mmCIF file of N, CA, C and O in Angstrom:
data_model
loop_
_atom_site.group_PDB
_atom_site.id
_atom_site.type_symbol
_atom_site.label_atom_id
_atom_site.label_comp_id
_atom_site.label_asym_id
_atom_site.label_seq_id
_atom_site.Cartn_x
_atom_site.Cartn_y
_atom_site.Cartn_z
ATOM 1 N N UNK A 426 0.800 -1.198 0.000
ATOM 2 C CA UNK A 426 0.000 0.000 0.000
ATOM 3 C C UNK A 426 0.845 1.266 0.000
ATOM 4 O O UNK A 426 0.332 2.322 -0.285
ATOM 5 N N UNK A 427 2.124 1.157 0.331
ATOM 6 C CA UNK A 427 2.974 2.339 0.431
ATOM 7 C C UNK A 427 3.815 2.560 -0.814
ATOM 8 O O UNK A 427 4.932 3.041 -0.734
ATOM 9 N N UNK A 428 3.298 2.203 -1.986
ATOM 10 C CA UNK A 428 4.047 2.398 -3.217
ATOM 11 C C UNK A 428 3.126 2.892 -4.319
ATOM 12 O O UNK A 428 1.922 2.623 -4.301
ATOM 13 N N UNK A 429 3.693 3.619 -5.246
ATOM 14 C CA UNK A 429 2.932 4.081 -6.403
ATOM 15 C C UNK A 429 2.951 3.046 -7.516
ATOM 16 O O UNK A 429 2.286 3.217 -8.526
ATOM 17 N N UNK A 430 3.729 1.975 -7.343
ATOM 18 C CA UNK A 430 3.796 0.932 -8.366
ATOM 19 C C UNK A 430 2.586 0.014 -8.262
ATOM 20 O O UNK A 430 2.162 -0.334 -7.166
ATOM 21 N N UNK A 431 2.107 -0.386 -9.414
ATOM 22 C CA UNK A 431 0.977 -1.310 -9.428
ATOM 23 C C UNK A 431 1.456 -2.718 -9.079
ATOM 24 O O UNK A 431 2.647 -3.030 -9.168
ATOM 25 N N UNK A 432 0.526 -3.561 -8.713
ATOM 26 C CA UNK A 432 0.843 -4.965 -8.437
ATOM 27 C C UNK A 432 1.463 -5.612 -9.673
ATOM 28 O O UNK A 432 2.427 -6.373 -9.557
ATOM 29 N N UNK A 433 0.959 -5.291 -10.866
ATOM 30 C CA UNK A 433 1.512 -5.855 -12.109
ATOM 31 C C UNK A 433 2.979 -5.458 -12.288
ATOM 32 O O UNK A 433 3.801 -6.273 -12.697
ATOM 33 N N UNK A 434 3.310 -4.211 -11.980
ATOM 34 C CA UNK A 434 4.696 -3.744 -12.089
ATOM 35 C C UNK A 434 5.588 -4.468 -11.092
ATOM 36 O O UNK A 434 6.678 -4.942 -11.439
ATOM 37 N N UNK A 435 5.129 -4.578 -9.865
ATOM 38 C CA UNK A 435 5.909 -5.270 -8.842
ATOM 39 C C UNK A 435 6.113 -6.745 -9.196
ATOM 40 O O UNK A 435 7.210 -7.287 -9.006
ATOM 41 N N UNK A 436 5.098 -7.392 -9.722
ATOM 42 C CA UNK A 436 5.227 -8.790 -10.140
ATOM 43 C C UNK A 436 6.214 -8.930 -11.289
ATOM 44 O O UNK A 436 7.014 -9.869 -11.318
ATOM 45 N N UNK A 437 6.193 -7.992 -12.239
ATOM 46 C CA UNK A 437 7.134 -8.031 -13.362
ATOM 47 C C UNK A 437 8.572 -7.878 -12.879
ATOM 48 O O UNK A 437 9.484 -8.556 -13.370
ATOM 49 N N UNK A 438 8.782 -7.009 -11.903
ATOM 50 C CA UNK A 438 10.123 -6.834 -11.327
ATOM 51 C C UNK A 438 10.572 -8.128 -10.659
ATOM 52 O O UNK A 438 11.702 -8.581 -10.842
ATOM 53 N N UNK A 439 9.698 -8.741 -9.897
ATOM 54 C CA UNK A 439 10.014 -9.989 -9.209
ATOM 55 C C UNK A 439 10.351 -11.105 -10.202
ATOM 56 O O UNK A 439 11.326 -11.831 -10.028
ATOM 57 N N UNK A 440 9.555 -11.225 -11.260
ATOM 58 C CA UNK A 440 9.804 -12.256 -12.281
ATOM 59 C C UNK A 440 11.141 -11.992 -12.975
ATOM 60 O O UNK A 440 11.932 -12.906 -13.199
ATOM 61 N N UNK A 441 11.424 -10.743 -13.272
ATOM 62 C CA UNK A 441 12.706 -10.394 -13.890
ATOM 63 C C UNK A 441 13.879 -10.733 -12.992
ATOM 64 O O UNK A 441 14.909 -11.234 -13.443
ATOM 65 N N UNK A 442 13.711 -10.484 -11.714
ATOM 66 C CA UNK A 442 14.758 -10.812 -10.746
ATOM 67 C C UNK A 442 14.995 -12.315 -10.717
ATOM 68 O O UNK A 442 16.134 -12.781 -10.698
ATOM 69 N N UNK A 443 13.945 -13.089 -10.723
ATOM 70 C CA UNK A 443 14.072 -14.548 -10.671
ATOM 71 C C UNK A 443 14.760 -15.099 -11.916
ATOM 72 O O UNK A 443 15.412 -16.138 -11.856
ATOM 73 N N UNK A 444 14.649 -14.404 -13.028
ATOM 74 C CA UNK A 444 15.229 -14.867 -14.301
ATOM 75 C C UNK A 444 16.574 -14.226 -14.620
ATOM 76 O O UNK A 444 17.160 -14.512 -15.658
ATOM 77 N N UNK A 445 17.061 -13.360 -13.761
ATOM 78 C CA UNK A 445 18.286 -12.622 -14.078
ATOM 79 C C UNK A 445 19.520 -13.503 -13.988
ATOM 80 O O UNK A 445 19.566 -14.480 -13.240
ATOM 81 N N UNK A 446 20.522 -13.142 -14.784
ATOM 82 C CA UNK A 446 21.799 -13.861 -14.767
ATOM 83 C C UNK A 446 22.918 -12.885 -15.105
ATOM 84 O O UNK A 446 22.682 -11.816 -15.666
ATOM 85 N N UNK A 447 24.131 -13.276 -14.749
ATOM 86 C CA UNK A 447 25.327 -12.505 -15.100
ATOM 87 C C UNK A 447 26.292 -13.486 -15.736
ATOM 88 O O UNK A 447 26.684 -14.462 -15.097
ATOM 89 N N UNK A 448 26.631 -13.239 -16.996
ATOM 90 C CA UNK A 448 27.509 -14.129 -17.760
ATOM 91 C C UNK A 448 26.985 -15.563 -17.728
ATOM 92 O O UNK A 448 27.739 -16.504 -17.498
ATOM 93 N N UNK A 449 25.698 -15.702 -17.907
ATOM 94 C CA UNK A 449 24.950 -16.970 -17.937
ATOM 95 C C UNK A 449 24.820 -17.661 -16.580
ATOM 96 O O UNK A 449 24.261 -18.740 -16.506
ATOM 97 N N UNK A 450 25.297 -17.067 -15.519
ATOM 98 C CA UNK A 450 25.188 -17.652 -14.178
ATOM 99 C C UNK A 450 23.997 -16.985 -13.468
ATOM 100 O O UNK A 450 23.938 -15.756 -13.402
ATOM 101 N N UNK A 451 23.043 -17.768 -12.957
ATOM 102 C CA UNK A 451 21.898 -17.164 -12.265
ATOM 103 C C UNK A 451 22.331 -16.187 -11.175
ATOM 104 O O UNK A 451 23.261 -16.452 -10.413
ATOM 105 N N UNK A 452 21.629 -15.057 -11.150
ATOM 106 C CA UNK A 452 22.024 -13.958 -10.275
ATOM 107 C C UNK A 452 20.983 -13.677 -9.190
ATOM 108 O O UNK A 452 21.331 -13.415 -8.048
ATOM 109 N N UNK A 453 19.714 -13.694 -9.537
ATOM 110 C CA UNK A 453 18.667 -13.441 -8.554
ATOM 111 C C UNK A 453 18.604 -12.011 -8.062
ATOM 112 O O UNK A 453 18.191 -11.765 -6.935
ATOM 113 N N UNK A 454 19.023 -11.070 -8.881
ATOM 114 C CA UNK A 454 18.971 -9.652 -8.515
ATOM 115 C C UNK A 454 18.173 -8.902 -9.578
ATOM 116 O O UNK A 454 18.187 -9.245 -10.747
ATOM 117 N N UNK A 455 17.505 -7.834 -9.153
ATOM 118 C CA UNK A 455 16.774 -7.003 -10.107
ATOM 119 C C UNK A 455 17.706 -5.932 -10.677
ATOM 120 O O UNK A 455 18.795 -5.687 -10.144
ATOM 121 N N UNK A 456 17.233 -5.280 -11.722
ATOM 122 C CA UNK A 456 18.012 -4.182 -12.316
ATOM 123 C C UNK A 456 18.226 -3.059 -11.303
ATOM 124 O O UNK A 456 19.256 -2.383 -11.322
ATOM 125 N N UNK A 457 17.293 -2.877 -10.396
ATOM 126 C CA UNK A 457 17.443 -1.869 -9.342
ATOM 127 C C UNK A 457 18.619 -2.240 -8.430
ATOM 128 O O UNK A 457 19.407 -1.390 -8.032
ATOM 129 N N UNK A 458 18.719 -3.533 -8.094
ATOM 130 C CA UNK A 458 19.835 -4.012 -7.274
ATOM 131 C C UNK A 458 21.160 -3.766 -7.980
ATOM 132 O O UNK A 458 22.116 -3.282 -7.370
ATOM 133 N N UNK A 459 21.228 -4.127 -9.254
ATOM 134 C CA UNK A 459 22.473 -3.957 -10.022
ATOM 135 C C UNK A 459 22.957 -2.521 -9.958
ATOM 136 O O UNK A 459 24.138 -2.263 -9.734
ATOM 137 N N UNK A 460 22.039 -1.594 -10.181
ATOM 138 C CA UNK A 460 22.401 -0.182 -10.189
ATOM 139 C C UNK A 460 22.888 0.266 -8.809
ATOM 140 O O UNK A 460 23.882 0.975 -8.688
ATOM 141 N N UNK A 461 22.184 -0.165 -7.778
ATOM 142 C CA UNK A 461 22.570 0.213 -6.413
ATOM 143 C C UNK A 461 23.973 -0.326 -6.084
ATOM 144 O O UNK A 461 24.819 0.389 -5.554
ATOM 145 N N UNK A 462 24.218 -1.608 -6.394
ATOM 146 C CA UNK A 462 25.521 -2.202 -6.105
ATOM 147 C C UNK A 462 26.630 -1.506 -6.884
ATOM 148 O O UNK A 462 27.702 -1.229 -6.335
ATOM 149 N N UNK A 463 26.381 -1.221 -8.152
ATOM 150 C CA UNK A 463 27.399 -0.537 -8.961
ATOM 151 C C UNK A 463 27.719 0.830 -8.371
ATOM 152 O O UNK A 463 28.894 1.218 -8.271
ATOM 153 N N UNK A 464 26.702 1.561 -7.961
ATOM 154 C CA UNK A 464 26.914 2.885 -7.356
ATOM 155 C C UNK A 464 27.703 2.782 -6.058
ATOM 156 O O UNK A 464 28.620 3.574 -5.810
ATOM 157 N N UNK A 465 27.368 1.795 -5.224
ATOM 158 C CA UNK A 465 28.093 1.609 -3.961
ATOM 159 C C UNK A 465 29.551 1.229 -4.192
ATOM 160 O O UNK A 465 30.451 1.735 -3.508
ATOM 161 N N UNK A 466 29.803 0.344 -5.132
ATOM 162 C CA UNK A 466 31.180 -0.071 -5.429
ATOM 163 C C UNK A 466 31.993 1.108 -5.923
ATOM 164 O O UNK A 466 33.125 1.329 -5.486
ATOM 165 N N UNK A 467 31.405 1.901 -6.806
ATOM 166 C CA UNK A 467 32.132 3.061 -7.326
ATOM 167 C C UNK A 467 32.404 4.079 -6.217
ATOM 168 O O UNK A 467 33.503 4.620 -6.113
ATOM 169 N N UNK A 468 31.428 4.311 -5.365
ATOM 170 C CA UNK A 468 31.582 5.307 -4.297
ATOM 171 C C UNK A 468 32.530 4.846 -3.194
ATOM 172 O O UNK A 468 33.385 5.597 -2.734
ATOM 173 N N UNK A 469 32.397 3.596 -2.751
ATOM 174 C CA UNK A 469 33.151 3.115 -1.594
ATOM 175 C C UNK A 469 34.534 2.558 -1.938
ATOM 176 O O UNK A 469 35.381 2.444 -1.054
ATOM 177 N N UNK A 470 34.746 2.173 -3.186
ATOM 178 C CA UNK A 470 36.041 1.631 -3.615
ATOM 179 C C UNK A 470 36.530 0.507 -2.690
ATOM 180 O O UNK A 470 37.630 0.571 -2.120
ATOM 181 N N UNK A 471 35.734 -0.535 -2.514
ATOM 182 C CA UNK A 471 36.101 -1.587 -1.547
ATOM 183 C C UNK A 471 37.285 -2.427 -2.003
ATOM 184 O O UNK A 471 37.500 -2.626 -3.200
ATOM 185 N N UNK A 472 38.048 -2.903 -1.050
ATOM 186 C CA UNK A 472 39.096 -3.890 -1.317
ATOM 187 C C UNK A 472 38.484 -5.291 -1.331
ATOM 188 O O UNK A 472 38.890 -6.148 -2.086
ATOM 189 N N UNK A 473 37.512 -5.506 -0.441
ATOM 190 C CA UNK A 473 36.858 -6.800 -0.303
ATOM 191 C C UNK A 473 35.344 -6.597 -0.278
ATOM 192 O O UNK A 473 34.853 -5.674 0.358
ATOM 193 N N UNK A 474 34.637 -7.480 -0.967
ATOM 194 C CA UNK A 474 33.177 -7.496 -0.926
ATOM 195 C C UNK A 474 32.766 -8.840 -0.352
ATOM 196 O O UNK A 474 33.244 -9.884 -0.800
ATOM 197 N N UNK A 475 31.899 -8.816 0.650
ATOM 198 C CA UNK A 475 31.403 -10.052 1.249
ATOM 199 C C UNK A 475 30.001 -10.316 0.714
ATOM 200 O O UNK A 475 29.107 -9.474 0.841
ATOM 201 N N UNK A 476 29.841 -11.465 0.097
ATOM 202 C CA UNK A 476 28.584 -11.884 -0.515
ATOM 203 C C UNK A 476 28.001 -12.997 0.347
ATOM 204 O O UNK A 476 28.557 -14.088 0.405
ATOM 205 N N UNK A 477 26.902 -12.722 1.022
ATOM 206 C CA UNK A 477 26.294 -13.718 1.907
ATOM 207 C C UNK A 477 25.158 -14.398 1.152
ATOM 208 O O UNK A 477 24.169 -13.756 0.799
ATOM 209 N N UNK A 478 25.337 -15.678 0.890
ATOM 210 C CA UNK A 478 24.376 -16.448 0.109
ATOM 211 C C UNK A 478 24.880 -16.623 -1.312
ATOM 212 O O UNK A 478 24.534 -15.849 -2.195
ATOM 213 N N UNK A 479 25.711 -17.605 -1.549
ATOM 214 C CA UNK A 479 26.347 -17.805 -2.852
ATOM 215 C C UNK A 479 25.392 -18.276 -3.941
ATOM 216 O O UNK A 479 25.544 -17.892 -5.100
ATOM 217 N N UNK A 480 24.464 -19.145 -3.614
ATOM 218 C CA UNK A 480 23.561 -19.801 -4.551
ATOM 219 C C UNK A 480 24.340 -20.341 -5.748
ATOM 220 O O UNK A 480 25.142 -21.241 -5.585
ATOM 221 N N UNK A 481 24.167 -19.774 -6.944
ATOM 222 C CA UNK A 481 24.845 -20.267 -8.142
ATOM 223 C C UNK A 481 26.160 -19.540 -8.399
ATOM 224 O O UNK A 481 26.919 -19.916 -9.283
ATOM 225 N N UNK A 482 26.429 -18.480 -7.634
ATOM 226 C CA UNK A 482 27.667 -17.728 -7.804
ATOM 227 C C UNK A 482 27.530 -16.491 -8.665
ATOM 228 O O UNK A 482 28.493 -15.771 -8.882
ATOM 229 N N UNK A 483 26.327 -16.224 -9.166
ATOM 230 C CA UNK A 483 26.129 -15.072 -10.039
ATOM 231 C C UNK A 483 26.413 -13.739 -9.367
ATOM 232 O O UNK A 483 27.019 -12.853 -9.976
ATOM 233 N N UNK A 484 25.995 -13.590 -8.130
ATOM 234 C CA UNK A 484 26.255 -12.334 -7.410
ATOM 235 C C UNK A 484 27.749 -12.137 -7.188
ATOM 236 O O UNK A 484 28.276 -11.045 -7.388
ATOM 237 N N UNK A 485 28.428 -13.190 -6.782
ATOM 238 C CA UNK A 485 29.875 -13.098 -6.565
ATOM 239 C C UNK A 485 30.586 -12.716 -7.863
ATOM 240 O O UNK A 485 31.494 -11.883 -7.865
ATOM 241 N N UNK A 486 30.158 -13.330 -8.961
ATOM 242 C CA UNK A 486 30.751 -13.026 -10.267
ATOM 243 C C UNK A 486 30.484 -11.575 -10.657
ATOM 244 O O UNK A 486 31.380 -10.865 -11.120
ATOM 245 N N UNK A 487 29.261 -11.118 -10.452
ATOM 246 C CA UNK A 487 28.898 -9.727 -10.717
ATOM 247 C C UNK A 487 29.750 -8.786 -9.870
ATOM 248 O O UNK A 487 30.324 -7.815 -10.381
ATOM 249 N N UNK A 488 29.841 -9.063 -8.558
ATOM 250 C CA UNK A 488 30.630 -8.216 -7.671
ATOM 251 C C UNK A 488 32.107 -8.185 -8.082
ATOM 252 O O UNK A 488 32.750 -7.141 -8.051
ATOM 253 N N UNK A 489 32.654 -9.330 -8.464
ATOM 254 C CA UNK A 489 34.055 -9.383 -8.877
ATOM 255 C C UNK A 489 34.287 -8.555 -10.141
ATOM 256 O O UNK A 489 35.240 -7.777 -10.217
ATOM 257 N N UNK A 490 33.421 -8.708 -11.126
ATOM 258 C CA UNK A 490 33.571 -7.946 -12.369
ATOM 259 C C UNK A 490 33.412 -6.453 -12.133
ATOM 260 O O UNK A 490 34.201 -5.645 -12.635
ATOM 261 N N UNK A 491 32.399 -6.078 -11.356
ATOM 262 C CA UNK A 491 32.181 -4.664 -11.100
ATOM 263 C C UNK A 491 33.235 -4.090 -10.159
ATOM 264 O O UNK A 491 33.603 -2.921 -10.276
ATOM 265 N N UNK A 492 33.742 -4.892 -9.236
ATOM 266 C CA UNK A 492 34.841 -4.446 -8.389
ATOM 267 C C UNK A 492 36.069 -4.129 -9.226
ATOM 268 O O UNK A 492 36.708 -3.089 -9.043
ATOM 269 N N UNK A 493 36.400 -5.026 -10.158
ATOM 270 C CA UNK A 493 37.552 -4.790 -11.037
ATOM 271 C C UNK A 493 37.341 -3.570 -11.918
ATOM 272 O O UNK A 493 38.269 -2.795 -12.152
ATOM 273 N N UNK A 494 36.123 -3.394 -12.394
ATOM 274 C CA UNK A 494 35.839 -2.293 -13.306
ATOM 275 C C UNK A 494 35.756 -0.946 -12.583
ATOM 276 O O UNK A 494 36.313 0.050 -13.062
ATOM 277 N N UNK A 495 35.088 -0.893 -11.439
ATOM 278 C CA UNK A 495 34.799 0.382 -10.797
ATOM 279 C C UNK A 495 35.721 0.743 -9.636
ATOM 280 O O UNK A 495 35.843 1.917 -9.292
ATOM 281 N N UNK A 496 36.335 -0.242 -9.006
ATOM 282 C CA UNK A 496 37.256 0.041 -7.900
ATOM 283 C C UNK A 496 38.702 -0.185 -8.322
ATOM 284 O O UNK A 496 39.619 0.078 -7.561
ATOM 285 N N UNK A 497 38.880 -0.732 -9.517
ATOM 286 C CA UNK A 497 40.193 -0.914 -10.149
ATOM 287 C C UNK A 497 41.240 -1.506 -9.219
ATOM 288 O O UNK A 497 41.040 -2.565 -8.657
ATOM 289 N N UNK A 498 42.366 -0.799 -9.051
ATOM 290 C CA UNK A 498 43.477 -1.357 -8.279
ATOM 291 C C UNK A 498 43.176 -1.481 -6.788
ATOM 292 O O UNK A 498 43.854 -2.214 -6.080
ATOM 293 N N UNK A 499 42.172 -0.783 -6.286
ATOM 294 C CA UNK A 499 41.768 -0.946 -4.885
ATOM 295 C C UNK A 499 41.179 -2.322 -4.617
ATOM 296 O O UNK A 499 41.333 -2.878 -3.546
ATOM 297 N N UNK A 500 40.486 -2.857 -5.604
ATOM 298 C CA UNK A 500 39.713 -4.075 -5.406
ATOM 299 C C UNK A 500 40.608 -5.313 -5.369
ATOM 300 O O UNK A 500 41.472 -5.487 -6.216
ATOM 301 N N UNK A 501 40.358 -6.194 -4.380
ATOM 302 C CA UNK A 501 41.144 -7.411 -4.226
ATOM 303 C C UNK A 501 40.332 -8.691 -4.399
ATOM 304 O O UNK A 501 40.741 -9.575 -5.124
ATOM 305 N N UNK A 502 39.184 -8.804 -3.698
ATOM 306 C CA UNK A 502 38.497 -10.091 -3.698
ATOM 307 C C UNK A 502 37.022 -9.984 -3.298
ATOM 308 O O UNK A 502 36.614 -9.033 -2.644
ATOM 309 N N UNK A 503 36.274 -11.009 -3.702
ATOM 310 C CA UNK A 503 34.917 -11.246 -3.204
ATOM 311 C C UNK A 503 34.988 -12.495 -2.346
ATOM 312 O O UNK A 503 35.535 -13.514 -2.773
ATOM 313 N N UNK A 504 34.475 -12.413 -1.138
ATOM 314 C CA UNK A 504 34.359 -13.577 -0.275
ATOM 315 C C UNK A 504 32.879 -13.938 -0.257
ATOM 316 O O UNK A 504 32.051 -13.165 0.219
ATOM 317 N N UNK A 505 32.557 -15.088 -0.828
ATOM 318 C CA UNK A 505 31.168 -15.514 -0.942
ATOM 319 C C UNK A 505 30.915 -16.695 -0.013
ATOM 320 O O UNK A 505 31.643 -17.686 -0.034
ATOM 321 N N UNK A 506 29.881 -16.567 0.816
ATOM 322 C CA UNK A 506 29.604 -17.543 1.874
ATOM 323 C C UNK A 506 28.216 -18.149 1.711
ATOM 324 O O UNK A 506 27.258 -17.447 1.408
ATOM 325 N N UNK A 507 28.131 -19.450 1.927
ATOM 326 C CA UNK A 507 26.830 -20.109 1.939
ATOM 327 C C UNK A 507 26.936 -21.394 2.738
ATOM 328 O O UNK A 507 28.030 -21.941 2.909
ATOM 329 N N UNK A 508 25.810 -21.876 3.191
ATOM 330 C CA UNK A 508 25.776 -23.099 3.977
ATOM 331 C C UNK A 508 26.140 -24.316 3.121
ATOM 332 O O UNK A 508 26.639 -25.313 3.612
ATOM 333 N N UNK A 509 25.903 -24.217 1.812
ATOM 334 C CA UNK A 509 26.336 -25.238 0.867
ATOM 335 C C UNK A 509 26.747 -24.563 -0.436
ATOM 336 O O UNK A 509 26.172 -23.539 -0.813
ATOM 337 N N UNK A 510 27.727 -25.121 -1.089
ATOM 338 C CA UNK A 510 28.216 -24.570 -2.356
ATOM 339 C C UNK A 510 27.885 -25.492 -3.528
ATOM 340 O O UNK A 510 28.443 -25.354 -4.602
ATOM 341 N N UNK A 511 26.956 -26.404 -3.324
ATOM 342 C CA UNK A 511 26.618 -27.388 -4.354
ATOM 343 C C UNK A 511 26.105 -26.764 -5.642
ATOM 344 O O UNK A 511 26.297 -27.325 -6.710
ATOM 345 N N UNK A 512 25.463 -25.606 -5.561
ATOM 346 C CA UNK A 512 24.858 -24.991 -6.746
ATOM 347 C C UNK A 512 25.766 -23.996 -7.451
ATOM 348 O O UNK A 512 25.398 -23.458 -8.492
ATOM 349 N N UNK A 513 26.941 -23.722 -6.898
ATOM 350 C CA UNK A 513 27.837 -22.730 -7.494
ATOM 351 C C UNK A 513 28.365 -23.253 -8.829
ATOM 352 O O UNK A 513 28.913 -24.351 -8.916
ATOM 353 N N UNK A 514 28.187 -22.455 -9.864
ATOM 354 C CA UNK A 514 28.586 -22.838 -11.220
ATOM 355 C C UNK A 514 30.091 -22.687 -11.415
ATOM 356 O O UNK A 514 30.746 -21.851 -10.794
ATOM 357 N N UNK A 515 30.633 -23.519 -12.295
ATOM 358 C CA UNK A 515 32.072 -23.513 -12.563
ATOM 359 C C UNK A 515 32.577 -22.146 -13.005
ATOM 360 O O UNK A 515 33.670 -21.740 -12.621
ATOM 361 N N UNK A 516 31.800 -21.450 -13.816
ATOM 362 C CA UNK A 516 32.247 -20.139 -14.302
ATOM 363 C C UNK A 516 32.547 -19.198 -13.135
ATOM 364 O O UNK A 516 33.513 -18.442 -13.170
ATOM 365 N N UNK A 517 31.738 -19.252 -12.096
ATOM 366 C CA UNK A 517 31.980 -18.415 -10.918
ATOM 367 C C UNK A 517 33.153 -18.950 -10.108
ATOM 368 O O UNK A 517 34.003 -18.182 -9.644
ATOM 369 N N UNK A 518 33.226 -20.256 -9.940
ATOM 370 C CA UNK A 518 34.321 -20.866 -9.168
ATOM 371 C C UNK A 518 35.691 -20.561 -9.766
ATOM 372 O O UNK A 518 36.687 -20.505 -9.056
ATOM 373 N N UNK A 519 35.742 -20.383 -11.070
ATOM 374 C CA UNK A 519 37.021 -20.190 -11.755
ATOM 375 C C UNK A 519 37.520 -18.750 -11.751
ATOM 376 O O UNK A 519 38.651 -18.491 -12.147
ATOM 377 N N UNK A 520 36.709 -17.815 -11.288
ATOM 378 C CA UNK A 520 37.140 -16.413 -11.288
ATOM 379 C C UNK A 520 38.252 -16.238 -10.249
ATOM 380 O O UNK A 520 38.096 -16.618 -9.091
ATOM 381 N N UNK A 521 39.378 -15.667 -10.643
ATOM 382 C CA UNK A 521 40.526 -15.567 -9.727
ATOM 383 C C UNK A 521 40.325 -14.645 -8.524
ATOM 384 O O UNK A 521 41.078 -14.734 -7.557
ATOM 385 N N UNK A 522 39.317 -13.798 -8.549
ATOM 386 C CA UNK A 522 39.122 -12.869 -7.426
ATOM 387 C C UNK A 522 37.947 -13.262 -6.535
ATOM 388 O O UNK A 522 37.506 -12.471 -5.718
ATOM 389 N N UNK A 523 37.463 -14.504 -6.686
ATOM 390 C CA UNK A 523 36.362 -14.955 -5.838
ATOM 391 C C UNK A 523 36.822 -16.114 -4.966
ATOM 392 O O UNK A 523 37.414 -17.065 -5.462
ATOM 393 N N UNK A 524 36.526 -16.010 -3.677
ATOM 394 C CA UNK A 524 36.761 -17.097 -2.727
ATOM 395 C C UNK A 524 35.402 -17.572 -2.220
ATOM 396 O O UNK A 524 34.652 -16.777 -1.654
ATOM 397 N N UNK A 525 35.096 -18.838 -2.439
ATOM 398 C CA UNK A 525 33.851 -19.403 -1.921
ATOM 399 C C UNK A 525 34.156 -20.175 -0.641
ATOM 400 O O UNK A 525 35.131 -20.926 -0.584
ATOM 401 N N UNK A 526 33.312 -19.975 0.370
ATOM 402 C CA UNK A 526 33.477 -20.674 1.638
ATOM 403 C C UNK A 526 32.133 -21.248 2.054
ATOM 404 O O UNK A 526 31.121 -20.549 2.039
ATOM 405 N N UNK A 527 32.168 -22.501 2.460
ATOM 406 C CA UNK A 527 30.969 -23.157 2.972
ATOM 407 C C UNK A 527 30.936 -22.976 4.474
ATOM 408 O O UNK A 527 31.805 -23.480 5.180
ATOM 409 N N UNK A 528 29.949 -22.232 4.966
ATOM 410 C CA UNK A 528 29.809 -22.035 6.409
ATOM 411 C C UNK A 528 28.437 -21.462 6.703
ATOM 412 O O UNK A 528 27.792 -20.881 5.841
ATOM 413 N N UNK A 529 28.008 -21.621 7.930
ATOM 414 C CA UNK A 529 26.744 -21.027 8.360
ATOM 415 C C UNK A 529 27.030 -19.673 8.991
ATOM 416 O O UNK A 529 28.162 -19.374 9.374
ATOM 417 N N UNK A 530 25.999 -18.876 9.116
ATOM 418 C CA UNK A 530 26.190 -17.517 9.629
ATOM 419 C C UNK A 530 26.709 -17.476 11.060
ATOM 420 O O UNK A 530 27.343 -16.505 11.450
ATOM 421 N N UNK A 531 26.489 -18.526 11.817
ATOM 422 C CA UNK A 531 26.984 -18.524 13.196
ATOM 423 C C UNK A 531 28.487 -18.822 13.281
ATOM 424 O O UNK A 531 29.049 -18.807 14.361
ATOM 425 N N UNK A 532 29.126 -19.056 12.123
ATOM 426 C CA UNK A 532 30.574 -19.343 12.116
ATOM 427 C C UNK A 532 31.374 -18.318 11.307
ATOM 428 O O UNK A 532 32.524 -18.542 10.978
ATOM 429 N N UNK A 533 30.775 -17.183 10.974
ATOM 430 C CA UNK A 533 31.472 -16.154 10.189
ATOM 431 C C UNK A 533 32.794 -15.732 10.827
ATOM 432 O O UNK A 533 33.784 -15.528 10.149
ATOM 433 N N UNK A 534 32.778 -15.592 12.151
ATOM 434 C CA UNK A 534 33.979 -15.093 12.835
ATOM 435 C C UNK A 534 35.190 -16.000 12.607
ATOM 436 O O UNK A 534 36.318 -15.550 12.671
ATOM 437 N N UNK A 535 34.977 -17.271 12.293
ATOM 438 C CA UNK A 535 36.092 -18.183 12.020
ATOM 439 C C UNK A 535 36.816 -17.834 10.721
ATOM 440 O O UNK A 535 37.988 -18.130 10.574
ATOM 441 N N UNK A 536 36.111 -17.197 9.800
ATOM 442 C CA UNK A 536 36.722 -16.821 8.529
ATOM 443 C C UNK A 536 37.486 -15.504 8.606
ATOM 444 O O UNK A 536 38.388 -15.254 7.833
ATOM 445 N N UNK A 537 37.089 -14.652 9.551
ATOM 446 C CA UNK A 537 37.672 -13.331 9.615
ATOM 447 C C UNK A 537 38.380 -13.173 10.903
ATOM 448 O O UNK A 537 38.671 -12.434 11.562
#
């Protein structure tokens, strides 16, 4: 009730998000998310991006590519965490700036 968008518009955004991919790897992000992340990466110039919830690896791959493009020499790595890495695609696993770790959220401190 607190939006000017119609239900049809919101459903279309949701369906688009469910079908989104980056370099053929499922991403699960909307175009609004992509823009927000790109703006944050450019503004903050992170050395490391932590991706919680690896799924297929699309987000990690997106973050790695955009980190290299927008944060350039500042950017070092994406650390992607999930309780299981069974669904992570090879294309994401092979990126040299992505580290995938299998762990639950109650064990994050062991990684850092």
